[in-house]
Structure formats: C-alpha cells, structure tokens
Coordinates of C-alpha atoms in Angstrom, one line a residue:
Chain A
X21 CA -2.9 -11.3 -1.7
X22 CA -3.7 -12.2 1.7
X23 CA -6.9 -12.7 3.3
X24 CA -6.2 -9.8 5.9
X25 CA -5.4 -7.2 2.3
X26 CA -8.5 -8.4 1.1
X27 CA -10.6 -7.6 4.2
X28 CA -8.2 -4.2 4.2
X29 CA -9.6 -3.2 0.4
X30 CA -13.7 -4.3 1.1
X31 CA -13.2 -2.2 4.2
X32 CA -11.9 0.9 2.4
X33 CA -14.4 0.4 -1.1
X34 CA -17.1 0.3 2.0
X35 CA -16.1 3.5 3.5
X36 CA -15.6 5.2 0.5
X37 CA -19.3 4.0 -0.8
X38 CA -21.3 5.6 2.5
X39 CA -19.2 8.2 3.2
X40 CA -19.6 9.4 -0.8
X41 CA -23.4 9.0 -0.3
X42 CA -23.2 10.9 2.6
X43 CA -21.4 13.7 1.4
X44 CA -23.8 13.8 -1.8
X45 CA -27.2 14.0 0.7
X46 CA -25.1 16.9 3.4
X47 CA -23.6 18.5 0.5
X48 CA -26.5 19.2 -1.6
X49 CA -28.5 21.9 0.8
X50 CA -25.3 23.3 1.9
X51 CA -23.8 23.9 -1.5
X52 CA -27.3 25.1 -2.9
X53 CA -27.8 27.8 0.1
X54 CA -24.0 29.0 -0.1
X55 CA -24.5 29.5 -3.3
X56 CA -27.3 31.4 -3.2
X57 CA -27.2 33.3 0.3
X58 CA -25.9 36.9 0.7
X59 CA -25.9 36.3 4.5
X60 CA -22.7 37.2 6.2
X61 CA -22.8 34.1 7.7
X62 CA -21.5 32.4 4.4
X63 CA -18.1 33.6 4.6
X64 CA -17.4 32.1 8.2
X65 CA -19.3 28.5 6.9
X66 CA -17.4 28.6 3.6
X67 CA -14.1 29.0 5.9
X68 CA -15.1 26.2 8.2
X69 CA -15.7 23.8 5.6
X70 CA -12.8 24.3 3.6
X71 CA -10.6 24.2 7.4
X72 CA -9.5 20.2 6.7
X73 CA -7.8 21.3 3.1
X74 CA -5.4 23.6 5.7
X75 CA -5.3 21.1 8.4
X76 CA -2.8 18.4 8.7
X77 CA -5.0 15.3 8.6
X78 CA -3.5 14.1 12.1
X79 CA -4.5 17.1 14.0
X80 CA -8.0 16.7 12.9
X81 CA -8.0 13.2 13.9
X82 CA -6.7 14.2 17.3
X83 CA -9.4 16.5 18.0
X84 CA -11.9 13.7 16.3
X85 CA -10.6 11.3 18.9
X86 CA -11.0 13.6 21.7
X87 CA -14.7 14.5 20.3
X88 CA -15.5 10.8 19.6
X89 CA -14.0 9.1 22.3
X90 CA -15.9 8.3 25.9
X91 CA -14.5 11.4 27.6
X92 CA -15.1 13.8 24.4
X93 CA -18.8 15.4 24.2
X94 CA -19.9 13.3 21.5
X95 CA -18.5 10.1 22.9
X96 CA -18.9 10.9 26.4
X97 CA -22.9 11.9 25.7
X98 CA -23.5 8.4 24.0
X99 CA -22.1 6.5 26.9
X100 CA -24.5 8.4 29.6
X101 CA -27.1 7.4 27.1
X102 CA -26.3 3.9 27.5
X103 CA -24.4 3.6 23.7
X104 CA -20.7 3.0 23.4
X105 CA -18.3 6.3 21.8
X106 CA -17.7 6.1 18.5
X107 CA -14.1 6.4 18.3
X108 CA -12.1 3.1 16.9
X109 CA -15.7 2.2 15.2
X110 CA -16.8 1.8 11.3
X111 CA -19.1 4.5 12.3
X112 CA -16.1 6.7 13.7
X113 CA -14.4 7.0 10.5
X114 CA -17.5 7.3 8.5
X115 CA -17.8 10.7 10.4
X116 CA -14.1 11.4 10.1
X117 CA -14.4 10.9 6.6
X118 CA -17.1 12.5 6.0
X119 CA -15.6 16.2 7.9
X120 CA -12.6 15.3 5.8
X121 CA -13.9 15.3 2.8
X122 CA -16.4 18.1 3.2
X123 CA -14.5 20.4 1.2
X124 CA -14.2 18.1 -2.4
X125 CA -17.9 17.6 -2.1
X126 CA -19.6 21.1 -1.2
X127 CA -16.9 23.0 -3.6
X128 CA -17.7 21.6 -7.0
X129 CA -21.3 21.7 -6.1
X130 CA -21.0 24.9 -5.1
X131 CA -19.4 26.2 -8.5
X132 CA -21.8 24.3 -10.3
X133 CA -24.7 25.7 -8.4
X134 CA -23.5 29.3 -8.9
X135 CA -22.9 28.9 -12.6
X136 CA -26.5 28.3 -13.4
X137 CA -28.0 31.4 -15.7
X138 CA -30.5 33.5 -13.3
X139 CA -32.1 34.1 -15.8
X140 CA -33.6 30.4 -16.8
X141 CA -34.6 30.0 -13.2
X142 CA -36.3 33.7 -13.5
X143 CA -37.6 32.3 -17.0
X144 CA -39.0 29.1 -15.3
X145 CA -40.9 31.1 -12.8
X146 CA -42.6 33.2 -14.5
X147 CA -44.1 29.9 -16.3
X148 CA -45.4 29.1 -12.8
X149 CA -42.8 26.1 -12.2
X150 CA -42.7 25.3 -8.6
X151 CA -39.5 26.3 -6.2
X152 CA -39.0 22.5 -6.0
X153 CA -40.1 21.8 -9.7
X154 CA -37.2 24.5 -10.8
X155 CA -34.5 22.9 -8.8
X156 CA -35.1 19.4 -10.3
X157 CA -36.0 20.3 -13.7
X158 CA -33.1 23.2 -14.0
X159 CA -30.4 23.2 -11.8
X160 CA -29.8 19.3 -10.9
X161 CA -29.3 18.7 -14.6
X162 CA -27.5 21.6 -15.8
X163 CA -25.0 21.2 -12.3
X164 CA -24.9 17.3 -13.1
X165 CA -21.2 17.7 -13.4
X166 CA -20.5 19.0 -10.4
X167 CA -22.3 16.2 -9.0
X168 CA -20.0 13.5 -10.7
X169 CA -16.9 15.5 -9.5
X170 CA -17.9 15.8 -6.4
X171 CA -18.9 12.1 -6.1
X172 CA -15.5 11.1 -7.5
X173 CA -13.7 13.5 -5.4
X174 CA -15.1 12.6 -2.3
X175 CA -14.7 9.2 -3.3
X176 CA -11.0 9.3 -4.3
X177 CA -10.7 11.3 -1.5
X178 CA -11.7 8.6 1.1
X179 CA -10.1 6.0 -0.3
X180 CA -6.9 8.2 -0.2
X181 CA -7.2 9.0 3.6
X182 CA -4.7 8.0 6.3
X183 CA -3.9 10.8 9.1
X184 CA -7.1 10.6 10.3
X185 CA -7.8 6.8 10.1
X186 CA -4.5 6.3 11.9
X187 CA -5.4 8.6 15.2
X188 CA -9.2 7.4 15.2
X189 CA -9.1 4.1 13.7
X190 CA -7.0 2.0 16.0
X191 CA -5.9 -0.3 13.1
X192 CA -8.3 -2.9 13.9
X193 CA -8.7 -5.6 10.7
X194 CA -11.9 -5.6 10.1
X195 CA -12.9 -2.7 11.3
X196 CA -11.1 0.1 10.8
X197 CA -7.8 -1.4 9.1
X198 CA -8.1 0.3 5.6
X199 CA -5.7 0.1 2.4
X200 CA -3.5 2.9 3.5
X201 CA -3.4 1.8 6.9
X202 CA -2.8 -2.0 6.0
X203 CA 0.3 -0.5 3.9
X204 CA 1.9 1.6 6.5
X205 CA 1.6 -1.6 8.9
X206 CA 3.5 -3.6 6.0
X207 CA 6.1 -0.9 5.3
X208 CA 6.7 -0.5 9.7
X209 CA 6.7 -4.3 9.3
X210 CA 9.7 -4.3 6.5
X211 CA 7.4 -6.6 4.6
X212 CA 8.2 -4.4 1.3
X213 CA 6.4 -7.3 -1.1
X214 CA 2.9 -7.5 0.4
X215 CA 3.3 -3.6 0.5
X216 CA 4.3 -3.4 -2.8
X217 CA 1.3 -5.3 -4.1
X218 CA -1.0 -3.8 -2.0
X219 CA -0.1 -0.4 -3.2
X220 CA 0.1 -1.4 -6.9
X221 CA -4.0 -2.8 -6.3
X222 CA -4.2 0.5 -4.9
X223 CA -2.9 2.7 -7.9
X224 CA -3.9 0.6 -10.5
X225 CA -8.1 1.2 -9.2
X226 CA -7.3 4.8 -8.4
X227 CA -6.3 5.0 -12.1
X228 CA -9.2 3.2 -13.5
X229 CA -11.9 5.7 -11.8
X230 CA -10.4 8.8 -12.9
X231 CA -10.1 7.4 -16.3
X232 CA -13.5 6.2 -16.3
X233 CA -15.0 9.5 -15.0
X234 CA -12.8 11.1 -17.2
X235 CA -14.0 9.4 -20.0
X236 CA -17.4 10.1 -19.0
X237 CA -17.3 13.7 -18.5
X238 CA -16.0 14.2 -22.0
X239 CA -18.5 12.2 -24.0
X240 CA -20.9 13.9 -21.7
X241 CA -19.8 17.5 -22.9
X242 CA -19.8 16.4 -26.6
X243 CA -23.3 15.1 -26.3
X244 CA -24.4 18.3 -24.7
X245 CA -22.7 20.5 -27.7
Chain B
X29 CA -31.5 1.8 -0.9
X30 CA -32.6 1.8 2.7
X31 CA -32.3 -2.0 2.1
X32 CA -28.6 -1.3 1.8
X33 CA -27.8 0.7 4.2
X34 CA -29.4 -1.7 6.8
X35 CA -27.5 -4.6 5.2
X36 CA -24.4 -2.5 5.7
X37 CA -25.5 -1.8 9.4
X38 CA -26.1 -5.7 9.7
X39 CA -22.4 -6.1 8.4
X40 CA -20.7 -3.4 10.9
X41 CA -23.0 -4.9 13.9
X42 CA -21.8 -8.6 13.2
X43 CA -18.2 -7.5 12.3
X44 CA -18.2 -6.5 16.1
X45 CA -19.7 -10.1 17.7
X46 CA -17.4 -12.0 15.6
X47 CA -14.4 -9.9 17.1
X48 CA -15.6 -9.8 20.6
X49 CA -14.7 -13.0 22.0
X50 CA -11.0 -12.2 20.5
X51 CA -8.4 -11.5 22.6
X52 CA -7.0 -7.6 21.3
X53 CA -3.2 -6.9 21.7
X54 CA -1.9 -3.6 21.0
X55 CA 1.9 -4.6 21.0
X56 CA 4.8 -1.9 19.9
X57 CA 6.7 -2.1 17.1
X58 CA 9.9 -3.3 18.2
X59 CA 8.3 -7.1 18.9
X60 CA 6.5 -7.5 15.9
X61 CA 8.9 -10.1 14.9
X62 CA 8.7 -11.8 17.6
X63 CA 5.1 -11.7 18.5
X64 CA 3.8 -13.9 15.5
X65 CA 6.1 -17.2 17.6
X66 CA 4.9 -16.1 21.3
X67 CA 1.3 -16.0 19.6
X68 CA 1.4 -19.3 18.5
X69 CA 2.9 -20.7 21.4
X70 CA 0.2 -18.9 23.4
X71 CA -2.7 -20.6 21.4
X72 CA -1.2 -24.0 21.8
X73 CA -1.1 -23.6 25.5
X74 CA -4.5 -22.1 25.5
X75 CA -6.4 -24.2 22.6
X76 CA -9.1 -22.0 22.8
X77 CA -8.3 -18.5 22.7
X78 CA -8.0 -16.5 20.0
X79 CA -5.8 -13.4 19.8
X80 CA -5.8 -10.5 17.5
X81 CA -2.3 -8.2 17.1
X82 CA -2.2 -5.1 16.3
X83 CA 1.3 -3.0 16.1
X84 CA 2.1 0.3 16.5
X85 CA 3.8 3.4 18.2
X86 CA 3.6 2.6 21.8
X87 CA 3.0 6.7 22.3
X88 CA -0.1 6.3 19.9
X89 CA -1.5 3.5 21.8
X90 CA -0.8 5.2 25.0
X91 CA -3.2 8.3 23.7
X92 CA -5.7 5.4 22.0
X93 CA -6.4 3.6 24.9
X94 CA -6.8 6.3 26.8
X95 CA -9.7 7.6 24.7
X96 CA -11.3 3.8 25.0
X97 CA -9.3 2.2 21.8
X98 CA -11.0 -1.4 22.4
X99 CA -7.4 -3.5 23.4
X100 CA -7.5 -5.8 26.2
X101 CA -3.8 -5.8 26.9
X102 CA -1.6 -3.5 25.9
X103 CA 2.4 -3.7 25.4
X104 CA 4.0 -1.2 25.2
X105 CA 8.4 -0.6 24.6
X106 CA 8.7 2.2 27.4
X107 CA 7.4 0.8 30.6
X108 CA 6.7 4.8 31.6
X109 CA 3.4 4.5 29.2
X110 CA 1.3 1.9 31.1
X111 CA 2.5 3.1 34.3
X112 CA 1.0 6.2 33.6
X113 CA -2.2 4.3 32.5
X114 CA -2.6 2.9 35.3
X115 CA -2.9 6.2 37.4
X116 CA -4.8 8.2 35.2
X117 CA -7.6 5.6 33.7
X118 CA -9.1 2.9 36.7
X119 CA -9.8 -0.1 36.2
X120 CA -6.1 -0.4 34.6
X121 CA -4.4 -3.5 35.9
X122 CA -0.7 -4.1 37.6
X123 CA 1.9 -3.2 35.0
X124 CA 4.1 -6.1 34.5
X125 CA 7.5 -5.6 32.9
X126 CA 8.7 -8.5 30.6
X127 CA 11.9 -7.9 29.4
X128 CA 14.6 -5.0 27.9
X129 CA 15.0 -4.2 24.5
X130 CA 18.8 -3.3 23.1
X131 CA 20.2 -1.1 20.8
X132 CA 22.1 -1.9 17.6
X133 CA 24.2 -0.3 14.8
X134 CA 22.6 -1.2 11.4
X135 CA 24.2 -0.7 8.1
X136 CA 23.6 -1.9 4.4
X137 CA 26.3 -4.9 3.0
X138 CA 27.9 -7.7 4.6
X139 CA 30.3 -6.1 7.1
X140 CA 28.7 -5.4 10.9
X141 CA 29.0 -1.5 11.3
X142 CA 31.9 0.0 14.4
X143 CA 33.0 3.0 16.0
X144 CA 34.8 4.2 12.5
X145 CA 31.8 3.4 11.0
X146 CA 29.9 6.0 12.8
X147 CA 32.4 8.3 12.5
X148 CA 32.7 7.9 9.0
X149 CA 29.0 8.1 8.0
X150 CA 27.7 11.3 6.4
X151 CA 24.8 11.0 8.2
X152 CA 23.5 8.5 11.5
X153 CA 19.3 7.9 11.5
X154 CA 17.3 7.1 14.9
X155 CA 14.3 7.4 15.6
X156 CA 12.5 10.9 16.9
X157 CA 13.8 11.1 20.8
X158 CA 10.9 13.1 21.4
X159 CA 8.4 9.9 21.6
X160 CA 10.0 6.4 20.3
X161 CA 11.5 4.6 23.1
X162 CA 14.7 3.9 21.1
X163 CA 15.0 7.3 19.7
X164 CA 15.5 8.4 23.1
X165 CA 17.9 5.8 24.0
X166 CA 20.0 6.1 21.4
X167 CA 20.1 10.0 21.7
X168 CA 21.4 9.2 25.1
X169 CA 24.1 6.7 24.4
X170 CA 25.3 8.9 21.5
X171 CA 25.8 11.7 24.0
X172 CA 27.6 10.3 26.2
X173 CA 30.1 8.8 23.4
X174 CA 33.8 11.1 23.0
X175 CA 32.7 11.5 19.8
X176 CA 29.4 13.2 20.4
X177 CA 30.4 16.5 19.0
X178 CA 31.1 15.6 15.7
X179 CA 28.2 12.9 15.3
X180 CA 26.0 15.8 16.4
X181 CA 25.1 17.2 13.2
X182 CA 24.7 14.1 11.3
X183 CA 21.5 13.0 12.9
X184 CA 18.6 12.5 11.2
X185 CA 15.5 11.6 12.7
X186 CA 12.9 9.1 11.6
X187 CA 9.5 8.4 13.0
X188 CA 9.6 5.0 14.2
X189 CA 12.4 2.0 14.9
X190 CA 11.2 0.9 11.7
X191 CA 12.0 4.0 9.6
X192 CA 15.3 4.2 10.5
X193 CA 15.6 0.6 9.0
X194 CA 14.1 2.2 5.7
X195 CA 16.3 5.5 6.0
X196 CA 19.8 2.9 6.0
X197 CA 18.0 0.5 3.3
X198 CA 17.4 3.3 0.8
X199 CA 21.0 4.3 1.4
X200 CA 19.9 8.0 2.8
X201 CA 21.6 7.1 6.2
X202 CA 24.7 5.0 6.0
X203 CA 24.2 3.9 10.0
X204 CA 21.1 3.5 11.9
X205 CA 20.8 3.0 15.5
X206 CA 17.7 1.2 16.0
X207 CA 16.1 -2.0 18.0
X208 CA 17.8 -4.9 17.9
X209 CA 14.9 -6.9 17.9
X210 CA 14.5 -5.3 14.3
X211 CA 17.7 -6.2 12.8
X212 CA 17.7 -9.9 14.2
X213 CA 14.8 -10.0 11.6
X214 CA 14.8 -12.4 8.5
X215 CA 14.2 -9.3 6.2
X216 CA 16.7 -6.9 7.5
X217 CA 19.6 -10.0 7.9
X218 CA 19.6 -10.2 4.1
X219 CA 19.6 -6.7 3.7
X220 CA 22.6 -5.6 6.3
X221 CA 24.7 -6.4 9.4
X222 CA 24.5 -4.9 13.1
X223 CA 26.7 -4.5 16.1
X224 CA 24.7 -5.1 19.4
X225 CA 25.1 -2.3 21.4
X226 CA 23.8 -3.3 25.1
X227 CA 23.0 -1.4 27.9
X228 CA 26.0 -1.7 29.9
X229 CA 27.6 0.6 27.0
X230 CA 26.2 3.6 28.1
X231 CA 22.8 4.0 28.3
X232 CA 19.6 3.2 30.6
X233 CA 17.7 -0.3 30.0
X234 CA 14.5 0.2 27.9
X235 CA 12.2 -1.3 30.3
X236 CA 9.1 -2.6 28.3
X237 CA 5.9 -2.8 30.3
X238 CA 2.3 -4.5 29.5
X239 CA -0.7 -3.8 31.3
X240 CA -4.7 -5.5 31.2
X241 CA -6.6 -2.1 29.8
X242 CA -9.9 -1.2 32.1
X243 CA -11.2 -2.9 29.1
X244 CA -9.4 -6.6 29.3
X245 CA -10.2 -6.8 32.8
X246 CA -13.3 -8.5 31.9
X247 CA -11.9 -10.4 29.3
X248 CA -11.2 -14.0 30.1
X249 CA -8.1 -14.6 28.5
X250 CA -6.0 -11.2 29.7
X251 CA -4.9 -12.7 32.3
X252 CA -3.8 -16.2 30.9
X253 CA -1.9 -14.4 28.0
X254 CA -0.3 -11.9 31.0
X255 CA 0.8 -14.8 33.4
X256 CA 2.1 -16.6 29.5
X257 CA 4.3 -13.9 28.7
X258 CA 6.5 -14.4 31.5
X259 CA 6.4 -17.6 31.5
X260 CA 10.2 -19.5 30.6
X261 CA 8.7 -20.4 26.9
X262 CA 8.1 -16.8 26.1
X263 CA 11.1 -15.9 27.8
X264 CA 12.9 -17.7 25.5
X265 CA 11.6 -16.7 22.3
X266 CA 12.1 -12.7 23.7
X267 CA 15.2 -13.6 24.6
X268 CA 16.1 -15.3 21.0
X269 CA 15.0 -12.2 20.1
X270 CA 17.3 -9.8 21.2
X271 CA 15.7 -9.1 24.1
X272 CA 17.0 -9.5 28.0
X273 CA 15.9 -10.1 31.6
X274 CA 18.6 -8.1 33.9
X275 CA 16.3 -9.0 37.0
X276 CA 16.9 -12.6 36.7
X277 CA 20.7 -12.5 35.9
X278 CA 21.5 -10.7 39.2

C-alpha cells in the first residue's frame, strides 16, 4: 500500500475518532431533552436532525461549502475576525461530519433514553437521589446500549462518508483526502489495483467493528439476564 | 483527554506548515496521465519546488476555488471555467491556454472501433454534456454526424471522461467517446483500442485554460510552473499526449 493510502486511512480513523466523540458530547443533552420534552418545539428539532438521512450527501456539502467558505456566514465571519474559513480544512469536515452524522447518534440515544421505566427514576426520587445523581446512576447505565450503537454508528458512519467530503474537502492528501475519496481518485484514475486494495482494507475493518460490537452487545445482554 | 485533543490540534496545525511552502495544482481529469511526466520535468528544472496534484472535475474545482479551495494554480479542460474566474474572484491572474484536448472512439478488444462500430453498438457512453468538457463535445460531434437520429437513443451518460472508460470496460457500453488523452493511457491500451477523432471532424476545439488562483499569486513558484507549462518540453509531453496546439500550426 502506498504511502499516500496510508496517510488516506490515519486521516479517515482521525476523523471518525473526534467526530464520534463529538457526536457522543452534542448528542447526549439533545437526545435526553427530546426524549423527555412535550414542547412543540420537538417535532420541528427531531425533523431537522433527521434532514441529512433525506438529503443527498452532495447537496448538503454544497450548502456546507457555501456556509463554510470565506463568502458563507460562517466562513466569511472568521475572516473579518482575522481567522481563515473553514472550508477544505480537517476542521471543515469535522463539522460536516458531525451534521452528517447527527441523526445515527441522537436516534439510538434517543430510543434508549425513552425506554427507561418512569417509574425507577420516580422510585429514585423519592429516596432523595439528586437530578444529576439519577441520570448517572439510572439512566447512563440502563441506556448504555444506545450509547455503543450510537458510538458505532456514528463511527461507521464517518468512515463511510463521501458526498460531503468531496464538495468540502478539496481532496487535499493530508488533509482532507480520506479512504473513500482516495478510492474514487484511483477508480477516475483507472488505477483499478490500488483501488482494489484500498477498498478491500476498507471492508475488511468495517467488518471487524461490527463484529466486534456485535459480539459485545450480545455477551452484554446475556450478562444482564 | 484534553491532552489528546491538543495533540490532535498540534497534528492538524503542522499538517498545514508542512504543506504551505508546496506548490497546489488542481488539474482536470483528462491530464492526469500526463501530469505525473510534466511534474517531474518541472521539478528538475526547478530543483527546489515542490508540487502537490490534485485531479478532478474541472466544474468542481471551478465552484471550490471559488469558495477559497487552497490551489495556487488551477487547470482546468474548458478554458470558459478560469475565464470566468478571473471576472468574478480578483486577484485571479491572466488565463493562459495550453493546448486542445481530442476526442476518441474507445471500445473493449484489439480492433480500433469505426463508423459501423457506432452504428452497431446497442448503446454509445459520454460523459454528462451538461458539465464535462468532453461530454459536451462529443454530444456536438454526434449531432452533427448523418447518423444522429439513430445513435440518439443509445446514449448513455456517465459522470466523468473517466467513467465512460469504466461503462465500455465493464462491457455496459460497447463504444465510448471520451478524451483521448485517456485512452493513450498504459491501463486503457491493454484493455481496448481507439479511433482519434480530431477536431477538424466536426466539432469545436476543447480549449483547456490555467489560471494563478487569487491565492497562488503570492506563491513563489505559480508563476515558474505557468511560464513551464508552455514551455517546448511540456509542449511535447502534452503533445505525446494526445493533445494539440492549433495556434502554432497556423
């Protein structure tokens, strides 16, 4: 495997690490007060965060690079402040990512979070547990599934992303060239064997995860029966 | 885990020095296999410059650059893209054309594809007329061909120069009419055979244009690697390539 592949893979696990941590730290409050809020509000966020399942990937990268780049109001309010935009940067497609992915991460924490018996939390308070106390002793562990699936699908997720990372990315090695980019540039480039490798690499890991979380999950639910 | 996350700042911060002194070349599609040889050359002419290539849709790089895509030069394989550019982003230097691309028939096997070939096929790829360079060409030589109502309905349309030569390698298109700087490659030579079809058949030249982005002009090297390109060694490798120069022939 070439040294550019190599840079192309380190790139995408790197993405795929922040933006799943990310996801985890946004997804956590938004998931919990969905779940619990009868505000009318809730339909029009849960519609809003589910808009990138609908959306082809390159029309949301469009509008991302006219958001992120110097003339968009997110790039063009950095460069007045003296940064640079954030389109064609690691940052950029953190953020793309991260909108991308919003869905697989707030959804299963969402169902996991609205699965939880009332009736332990009502339990819990009248035995004078904290609001905070009952949300880390009750609900984090009894939702810890969602939390895995949400990690693994955001994860996945990222890894899995190209639309996007081909209208904000720029297909800069290094930078923003990730595994499904650094494919498509082989495949344009009728250079079928490094393409062929590189997309073995990438089904042979995607494999591997599931399995593994897979696995885990299951002993999980037989430890907990 | 704050410690992490400012080691992975560290690691995006220095991943940009190390590219900065780099000299970024968005280059279309249709010269990727040429570009590796005029790269080389370039360096050896210019010991110290490095260059960094990056292919593509010329339409994608047109949209790119204009929302500040960090190239300092930028090739594209309709000239019409960096002339528009030039008016709409200052700073955008003179465009400078540096050669024509061609057309050619492409099929699978050891026989180079004709008219009966064209007619015979059950269905012709090029590339999507609406934004590759060749897929507009080609529309426009079909067109004007006798045969044009017939070949009509056998179009299919694929996203790039490239894709067509996928669409005829799979055997989903028996011809392709795509660049002929793609088919003069080593890969596609073992795979098929092609009839140059030049411009004097039927169809206008497909004038390729390069420009120094707002963003090259401060960049040392744009101007070297601009003056290189149209320089007789460069020239010659396009030119090996498939590619011509009408302006010096007349």
């Amino acid at each position: 495997m070439s040294a550019a592949d190599l840079q192309a893979i380190t790139l995408t696990l790197r993405l795929a690490f922040i933006s799943t941590l990310i996801l985890l730290a946004l997804s956590l409050p938004l998931a919990w007060w969905l779940s619990q809020t009868r505000s009318r509000l809730r339909v029009f966020c849960e519609a809003l965060i589910a808009l990138p399942l609908v959306l082809p990937p390159t029309v949301l990268g469009f509008y991302l690079l006219l958001a992120l780049g110097p003339n968009g109001p997110i790039g063009g309010t950095l460069e007045r402040l003296g940064l640079t935009h954030l389109a064609f940067s690691f940052t950029g497609l953190v953020i793309g990512s991260v909108i991308y992915s919003l869905p697989f991460a707030v959804q299963p924490l969402q169902n996991a979070f609205a699965q939880i018996d009332r009736r332990l939390l009502d339990a819990s308070a009248c035995l004078r547990a904290k609001p905070l106390d009952r949300f880390v002793s009750i609900v984090l562990p009894l939702s810890k599934r969602g939390f895995l699936t949400a990690a693994v699908l955001s994860f996945a997720h990222t890894i899995g992303e190209f639309g996007v990372v081909l209208m904000i990315g720029g297909n800069i090695p290094g930078e923003t060239q990730v595994v499904s980019i650094a494919i498509y540039d082989h495949v344009e480039g009728l250079n079928y064997g490094a393409a062929n490798q590189l997309s073995l690499w990438l089904l042979g890991f995607s494999l591997v995860v599931l399995m593994l979380v897979y696995g885990f999950n299951r002993q999980g639910g037989m430890l907990r029966t | 885990m704050i410690k992490c996350w400012f080691g992975m700042l560290l690691v995006v911060a220095f991943s940009f020095n190390t590219h900065a002194a780099e000299l970024r070349i968005a280059v279309a599609s249709d010269l990727r296999f040429v570009m590796p040889k005029i790269e080389q050359a370039f360096q050896q002419a210019f010991a110290d410059t490095q260059t960094q290539v990056i292919y593509g849709s010329s339409g994608r790089f047109f949209s790119q650059i204009s929302n500040g895509a960090p190239f300092h030069i930028y090739m594209s394989a309709d000239i019409e893209y960096p002339k528009r550019l030039q008016q709409e982003q200052p700073g955008t230097g003179d465009v400078v054309a540096y050669g024509d691309g061609q057309l050619a028939l492409w099929q699978r096997g050891r026989t180079s594809p004709d008219m009966d070939a064209l007619r015979a096929a059950r269905r012709i790829a090029i590339a999507n007329p609406q934004h590759a360079p060749y897929g507009q060409k080609a529309l426009l030589w079909l067109q004007q061909l006798p045969e044009w109502p017939e070949l009509e309905g056998k179009l299919v349309y694929a996203e790039s120069a490239a894709q067509v030569a996928h669409f005829v390698r799979s055997g989903s298109a028996e011809v392709g009419i795509t660049a002929l700087a793609l088919v003069l490659s080593e890969e596609l030579r073992r795979q098929g055979s092609y009839l140059t079809i030049p411009p004097t058949d039927g169809y206008p030249a497909i004038q390729q244009g390069m420009v120094i982005t707002a963003r090259g002009a401060a960049h040392s090297a744009s101007q070297d690697f601009v003056d290189f390109m149209q320089s007789e060694q460069a020239r010659q490798l396009l030119l090996d390539a498939g590619f011509i120069f009408p302006d010096a022939a007349r």
